[in-house]
mmCIF file of C-alpha atoms and ligand atoms in Angstrom:
data_model
loop_
_atom_site.group_PDB
_atom_site.id
_atom_site.type_symbol
_atom_site.label_atom_id
_atom_site.label_comp_id
_atom_site.label_asym_id
_atom_site.label_seq_id
_atom_site.Cartn_x
_atom_site.Cartn_y
_atom_site.Cartn_z
ATOM 1 C CA UNK P 52 4.604 -218.041 6.307
ATOM 2 C CA UNK P 53 6.701 -216.148 9.203
ATOM 3 C CA UNK P 54 4.916 -212.900 10.117
ATOM 4 C CA UNK P 55 7.712 -210.201 11.000
ATOM 5 C CA UNK P 56 7.261 -207.624 13.556
ATOM 6 C CA UNK P 57 7.099 -204.191 11.718
ATOM 7 C CA UNK P 58 8.282 -200.898 13.041
ATOM 8 C CA UNK P 59 5.538 -198.333 13.140
ATOM 9 C CA UNK P 60 6.203 -194.420 13.697
ATOM 10 C CA UNK P 61 3.294 -192.515 14.920
ATOM 11 C CA UNK P 62 3.530 -188.783 14.726
ATOM 12 C CA UNK P 63 0.703 -186.084 14.930
ATOM 13 C CA UNK P 64 0.234 -182.782 16.188
ATOM 14 C CA UNK P 65 0.429 -182.423 20.277
ATOM 15 C CA UNK P 66 -3.231 -182.510 21.323
ATOM 16 C CA UNK P 67 -4.270 -184.909 18.361
ATOM 17 C CA UNK P 68 -4.852 -187.573 20.668
ATOM 18 C CA UNK P 69 -2.003 -189.753 20.054
ATOM 19 C CA UNK P 70 -1.497 -190.923 23.500
ATOM 20 C CA UNK P 71 -5.349 -192.244 23.743
ATOM 21 C CA UNK P 72 -5.024 -193.886 20.521
ATOM 22 C CA UNK P 73 -1.536 -195.778 21.848
ATOM 23 C CA UNK P 74 -3.311 -196.777 25.104
ATOM 24 C CA UNK P 75 -6.100 -198.392 23.035
ATOM 25 C CA UNK P 76 -4.070 -199.932 20.401
ATOM 26 C CA UNK P 77 -1.963 -201.802 23.187
ATOM 27 C CA UNK P 78 -4.571 -202.726 25.548
ATOM 28 C CA UNK P 79 -6.540 -204.021 22.375
ATOM 29 C CA UNK P 80 -3.754 -206.248 21.077
ATOM 30 C CA UNK P 81 -1.054 -208.296 22.253
ATOM 31 C CA UNK P 82 1.272 -208.087 19.596
ATOM 32 C CA UNK P 83 2.413 -204.368 19.904
ATOM 33 C CA UNK P 84 5.412 -202.933 22.052
ATOM 34 C CA UNK P 85 5.401 -199.169 22.724
ATOM 35 C CA UNK P 86 8.865 -197.671 22.947
ATOM 36 C CA UNK P 87 9.576 -195.504 25.886
ATOM 37 C CA UNK P 88 11.253 -192.343 24.875
ATOM 38 C CA UNK P 89 14.281 -190.478 26.886
ATOM 39 C CA UNK P 90 13.775 -186.718 27.156
ATOM 40 C CA UNK P 91 15.313 -183.708 28.919
ATOM 41 C CA UNK P 92 11.799 -182.170 29.590
ATOM 42 C CA UNK P 93 10.279 -182.172 33.081
ATOM 43 C CA UNK P 94 7.770 -184.823 33.924
ATOM 44 C CA UNK P 95 4.047 -183.344 33.431
ATOM 45 C CA UNK P 96 1.682 -184.209 36.639
ATOM 46 C CA UNK P 97 0.520 -187.745 36.210
ATOM 47 C CA UNK P 98 3.463 -188.979 34.058
ATOM 48 C CA UNK P 99 5.898 -191.490 35.327
ATOM 49 C CA UNK P 100 9.432 -192.689 35.183
ATOM 50 C CA UNK P 101 9.699 -195.495 32.622
ATOM 51 C CA UNK P 102 6.167 -195.318 31.771
ATOM 52 C CA UNK P 103 5.597 -191.908 30.210
ATOM 53 C CA UNK P 104 9.329 -191.207 29.404
ATOM 54 C CA UNK P 105 12.902 -191.782 30.870
ATOM 55 C CA UNK P 106 13.523 -188.432 32.378
ATOM 56 C CA UNK P 107 16.923 -187.230 31.888
ATOM 57 C CA UNK P 108 19.019 -183.998 32.334
ATOM 58 C CA UNK P 109 20.422 -182.290 29.008
ATOM 59 C CA UNK P 110 23.978 -183.654 30.120
ATOM 60 C CA UNK P 111 22.610 -186.969 30.766
ATOM 61 C CA UNK P 112 20.853 -186.948 27.110
ATOM 62 C CA UNK P 113 24.039 -185.763 25.469
ATOM 63 C CA UNK P 114 25.947 -188.743 26.837
ATOM 64 C CA UNK P 115 23.105 -191.239 25.611
ATOM 65 C CA UNK P 116 23.881 -189.343 22.327
ATOM 66 C CA UNK P 117 27.695 -189.720 22.398
ATOM 67 C CA UNK P 118 27.320 -193.539 23.307
ATOM 68 C CA UNK P 119 25.077 -194.055 20.150
ATOM 69 C CA UNK P 120 22.171 -195.300 22.670
ATOM 70 C CA UNK P 121 19.416 -193.767 21.014
ATOM 71 C CA UNK P 122 17.827 -194.726 17.177
ATOM 72 C CA UNK P 123 16.906 -191.064 16.729
ATOM 73 C CA UNK P 124 16.858 -188.009 18.665
ATOM 74 C CA UNK P 125 15.678 -184.497 18.060
ATOM 75 C CA UNK P 126 14.997 -181.070 19.894
ATOM 76 C CA UNK P 127 11.301 -180.091 19.972
ATOM 77 C CA UNK P 128 10.149 -176.967 21.589
ATOM 78 C CA UNK P 129 13.390 -176.456 23.400
ATOM 79 C CA UNK P 130 13.921 -180.120 24.636
ATOM 80 C CA UNK P 131 15.485 -183.227 23.768
ATOM 81 C CA UNK P 132 13.208 -186.135 22.811
ATOM 82 C CA UNK P 133 15.106 -189.740 21.757
ATOM 83 C CA UNK P 134 14.447 -193.482 21.051
ATOM 84 C CA UNK P 135 16.228 -195.849 22.857
ATOM 85 C CA UNK P 136 17.758 -198.281 20.509
ATOM 86 C CA UNK P 137 18.062 -201.441 22.540
ATOM 87 C CA UNK P 138 14.638 -202.107 23.495
ATOM 88 C CA UNK P 139 13.333 -201.640 19.939
ATOM 89 C CA UNK P 140 15.774 -203.814 18.184
ATOM 90 C CA UNK P 141 14.931 -206.326 21.139
ATOM 91 C CA UNK P 142 11.309 -206.494 20.274
ATOM 92 C CA UNK P 143 11.660 -206.366 16.812
ATOM 93 C CA UNK P 144 13.690 -209.534 16.860
ATOM 94 C CA UNK P 145 10.848 -210.911 19.101
ATOM 95 C CA UNK P 146 8.510 -210.187 16.254
ATOM 96 C CA UNK P 147 6.602 -207.925 18.174
ATOM 97 C CA UNK P 148 5.024 -204.914 16.153
ATOM 98 C CA UNK P 149 6.941 -202.049 17.778
ATOM 99 C CA UNK P 150 5.362 -198.473 17.934
ATOM 100 C CA UNK P 151 7.379 -195.041 18.216
ATOM 101 C CA UNK P 152 5.397 -191.888 19.218
ATOM 102 C CA UNK P 153 7.889 -189.242 17.816
ATOM 103 C CA UNK P 154 7.876 -186.095 15.974
ATOM 104 C CA UNK P 155 8.675 -185.592 12.577
ATOM 105 C CA UNK P 156 12.319 -185.034 12.510
ATOM 106 C CA UNK P 157 12.842 -188.397 14.202
ATOM 107 C CA UNK P 158 10.238 -189.965 12.035
ATOM 108 C CA UNK P 159 12.467 -188.641 8.953
ATOM 109 C CA UNK P 160 15.776 -190.379 10.567
ATOM 110 C CA UNK P 161 13.723 -193.529 11.281
ATOM 111 C CA UNK P 162 12.499 -193.665 7.416
ATOM 112 C CA UNK P 163 16.212 -193.194 6.421
ATOM 113 C CA UNK P 164 17.542 -196.037 8.745
ATOM 114 C CA UNK P 165 14.940 -198.521 8.403
ATOM 115 C CA UNK P 166 13.501 -198.009 4.632
ATOM 116 C CA UNK P 167 10.227 -200.727 5.462
ATOM 117 C CA UNK P 168 9.353 -198.570 8.540
ATOM 118 C CA UNK P 169 5.437 -197.529 8.493
ATOM 119 C CA UNK P 170 4.937 -193.897 8.968
ATOM 120 C CA UNK P 171 1.427 -192.596 10.268
ATOM 121 C CA UNK P 172 0.443 -189.219 11.183
ATOM 122 C CA UNK P 173 -2.352 -188.851 13.293
ATOM 123 C CA UNK P 174 -4.599 -185.721 12.262
ATOM 124 C CA UNK P 175 -7.232 -183.853 14.250
ATOM 125 C CA UNK P 176 -10.453 -183.073 12.348
ATOM 126 C CA UNK P 177 -10.026 -179.268 12.525
ATOM 127 C CA UNK P 178 -7.220 -176.670 13.775
ATOM 128 C CA UNK P 179 -10.127 -175.499 16.166
ATOM 129 C CA UNK P 180 -10.363 -179.006 18.066
ATOM 130 C CA UNK P 181 -7.017 -179.158 18.242
ATOM 131 C CA UNK P 182 -6.441 -175.960 20.056
ATOM 132 C CA UNK P 183 -9.424 -176.761 22.161
ATOM 133 C CA UNK P 184 -7.818 -180.053 23.583
ATOM 134 C CA UNK P 185 -4.632 -178.490 24.492
ATOM 135 C CA UNK P 186 -6.499 -175.832 26.375
ATOM 136 C CA UNK P 187 -8.657 -178.394 27.786
ATOM 137 C CA UNK P 188 -5.408 -180.498 29.007
ATOM 138 C CA UNK P 189 -4.817 -177.535 31.653
ATOM 139 C CA UNK P 190 -1.343 -178.366 31.821
ATOM 140 C CA UNK P 191 0.194 -175.979 29.517
ATOM 141 C CA UNK P 192 0.652 -172.529 29.994
ATOM 142 C CA UNK P 193 -0.685 -170.039 27.078
ATOM 143 C CA UNK P 194 2.728 -169.366 25.710
ATOM 144 C CA UNK P 195 3.433 -173.114 25.426
ATOM 145 C CA UNK P 196 -0.045 -173.715 23.732
ATOM 146 C CA UNK P 197 1.011 -170.818 21.092
ATOM 147 C CA UNK P 198 4.360 -172.539 20.477
ATOM 148 C CA UNK P 199 2.757 -175.779 19.912
ATOM 149 C CA UNK P 200 0.088 -174.515 17.588
ATOM 150 C CA UNK P 201 3.094 -172.642 15.706
ATOM 151 C CA UNK P 202 4.905 -175.796 15.587
ATOM 152 C CA UNK P 203 1.758 -177.954 14.560
ATOM 153 C CA UNK P 204 1.532 -175.251 11.421
ATOM 154 C CA UNK P 205 5.130 -176.172 10.531
ATOM 155 C CA UNK P 206 4.849 -179.703 11.084
ATOM 156 C CA UNK P 207 1.776 -179.977 8.545
ATOM 157 C CA UNK P 208 3.944 -178.888 5.719
ATOM 158 C CA UNK P 209 5.638 -182.388 6.286
ATOM 159 C CA UNK P 210 2.731 -184.613 6.057
ATOM 160 C CA UNK P 211 2.957 -186.311 2.796
ATOM 161 C CA UNK P 212 6.152 -187.867 3.827
ATOM 162 C CA UNK P 213 4.038 -190.376 5.689
ATOM 163 C CA UNK P 214 2.521 -193.251 4.213
ATOM 164 C CA UNK P 215 -1.010 -192.868 5.808
ATOM 165 C CA UNK P 216 -2.785 -190.085 7.923
ATOM 166 C CA UNK P 217 -5.110 -191.383 10.578
ATOM 167 C CA UNK P 218 -7.968 -188.772 11.477
ATOM 168 C CA UNK P 219 -9.006 -188.721 15.088
ATOM 169 C CA UNK P 220 -12.399 -187.702 15.261
ATOM 170 C CA UNK P 221 -13.527 -191.051 17.301
ATOM 171 C CA UNK P 222 -11.014 -192.781 19.359
ATOM 172 C CA UNK P 223 -12.086 -196.522 19.014
ATOM 173 C CA UNK P 224 -12.883 -195.958 15.170
ATOM 174 C CA UNK P 225 -9.363 -194.432 14.888
ATOM 175 C CA UNK P 226 -7.827 -197.169 16.753
ATOM 176 C CA UNK P 227 -9.311 -199.792 14.757
ATOM 177 C CA UNK P 228 -8.377 -197.987 11.363
ATOM 178 C CA UNK P 229 -4.870 -197.709 12.607
ATOM 179 C CA UNK P 230 -4.358 -201.602 13.291
ATOM 180 C CA UNK P 231 -5.896 -202.575 10.153
ATOM 181 C CA UNK P 232 -3.669 -200.057 8.188
ATOM 182 C CA UNK P 233 -0.308 -201.705 10.134
ATOM 183 C CA UNK P 234 -1.700 -205.205 9.914
ATOM 184 C CA UNK P 235 -2.450 -204.906 5.835
ATOM 185 C CA UNK P 236 1.126 -202.854 5.557
ATOM 186 C CA UNK P 237 2.739 -205.998 6.475
ATOM 187 C CA UNK P 238 1.883 -207.506 3.234
ATOM 188 C CA UNK P 239 3.522 -204.992 1.150
ATOM 189 C CA UNK P 240 6.266 -206.460 -1.084
ATOM 190 C CA UNK P 241 8.858 -204.230 0.405
ATOM 191 C CA UNK P 242 8.057 -205.984 3.889
ATOM 192 C CA UNK P 243 7.744 -209.460 2.392
ATOM 193 C CA UNK P 244 11.065 -209.681 0.549
ATOM 194 C CA UNK P 245 12.125 -212.944 2.127
ATOM 195 C CA UNK P 246 8.943 -214.815 1.657
ATOM 196 C CA UNK P 247 8.941 -213.582 -1.897
ATOM 197 C CA UNK P 248 12.588 -214.521 -2.729
ATOM 198 C CA UNK P 249 11.746 -217.820 -1.235
ATOM 199 C CA UNK P 250 9.015 -218.674 -3.672
ATOM 200 C CA UNK P 251 10.981 -217.318 -6.365
ATOM 201 C CA UNK P 252 13.710 -219.694 -5.802
ATOM 202 C CA UNK P 253 11.278 -222.516 -5.114
ATOM 203 C CA UNK P 254 9.901 -221.692 -8.462
ATOM 204 C CA UNK P 255 13.041 -221.788 -10.309
ATOM 205 C CA UNK P 256 13.891 -225.238 -8.842
ATOM 206 C CA UNK P 257 10.577 -226.900 -9.644
HETATM 207 P P1 LIG M 229 5.390 -184.209 24.845
HETATM 208 O O1 LIG M 229 6.363 -183.256 25.391
HETATM 209 O O2 LIG M 229 3.937 -183.816 24.547
HETATM 210 O O3 LIG M 229 5.092 -185.332 25.256
HETATM 211 O O4 LIG M 229 5.896 -184.733 23.200
HETATM 212 C C1 LIG M 229 6.184 -183.664 22.413
HETATM 213 C C2 LIG M 229 6.553 -184.313 21.198
HETATM 214 O O5 LIG M 229 7.865 -185.153 21.281
HETATM 215 C C3 LIG M 229 5.582 -185.081 20.646
HETATM 216 O O6 LIG M 229 5.262 -185.042 19.093
HETATM 217 C C4 LIG M 229 6.028 -186.583 20.644
HETATM 218 O O7 LIG M 229 5.579 -187.516 19.814
HETATM 219 C C5 LIG M 229 7.289 -186.382 20.439
HETATM 220 N N1 LIG M 229 8.380 -187.303 20.843
HETATM 221 C C6 LIG M 229 8.121 -188.266 21.951
HETATM 222 N N2 LIG M 229 9.321 -189.054 21.939
HETATM 223 C C7 LIG M 229 10.024 -188.826 21.437
HETATM 224 C C8 LIG M 229 11.577 -189.442 20.671
HETATM 225 O O8 LIG M 229 11.809 -190.417 21.429
HETATM 226 N N3 LIG M 229 12.077 -188.917 19.359
HETATM 227 C C9 LIG M 229 11.235 -187.743 18.892
HETATM 228 N N4 LIG M 229 11.575 -187.589 18.053
HETATM 229 N N5 LIG M 229 10.139 -187.271 19.509
HETATM 230 C C10 LIG M 229 9.486 -187.873 20.328
#
């Protein structure tokens, strides 16, 4: 039976630890490809062009929207973020499991365009742990942290639209759980239409 690649959306509040989970998921297994987003926000210390994000001006980003180069895009805390189309389509065709680490508005656009996409939401064990992680990063001003906590509260209202939540209390354990969910989800009937149809046809012919 052919194993198709799966499109996986991973969302979660800023500071929930998605970045660490993505690194662990990709370094532990070869079949994942992580999409690199375009953004109009400025690079944070340590981030790299083409690895963390493709950094664009607002005008450049709007050009990408006009040329239909993005699978989805959203405005988040005053900046544009979007998923370049070509990489995702090429990797899915090559049979890779493609992971998009994006926020909820983008996740809903993906769900509409690709009903077979799997949507995961990473949660911290508590709100206090979330705030401590954001403060501990030391890269954001108090005002930005406050805006991100408010945003987390708003985003928490949409969690039921996702297929699974993943609670990030221990990054290794959480990565294993994510991997297991993704690999199991491939065998849900909605993602095995071709195989099911093939066996149905065979059954009729026998
Ligand atoms: P940050 O500025 O902390 O890197 O990202 C802020 C938020 O934007 C995070 O929730 C992240 O998942 C989301 N994000 C990153 N790339 C994309 C994208 O391509 N599309 C959308 N919709 N959200 C994104």
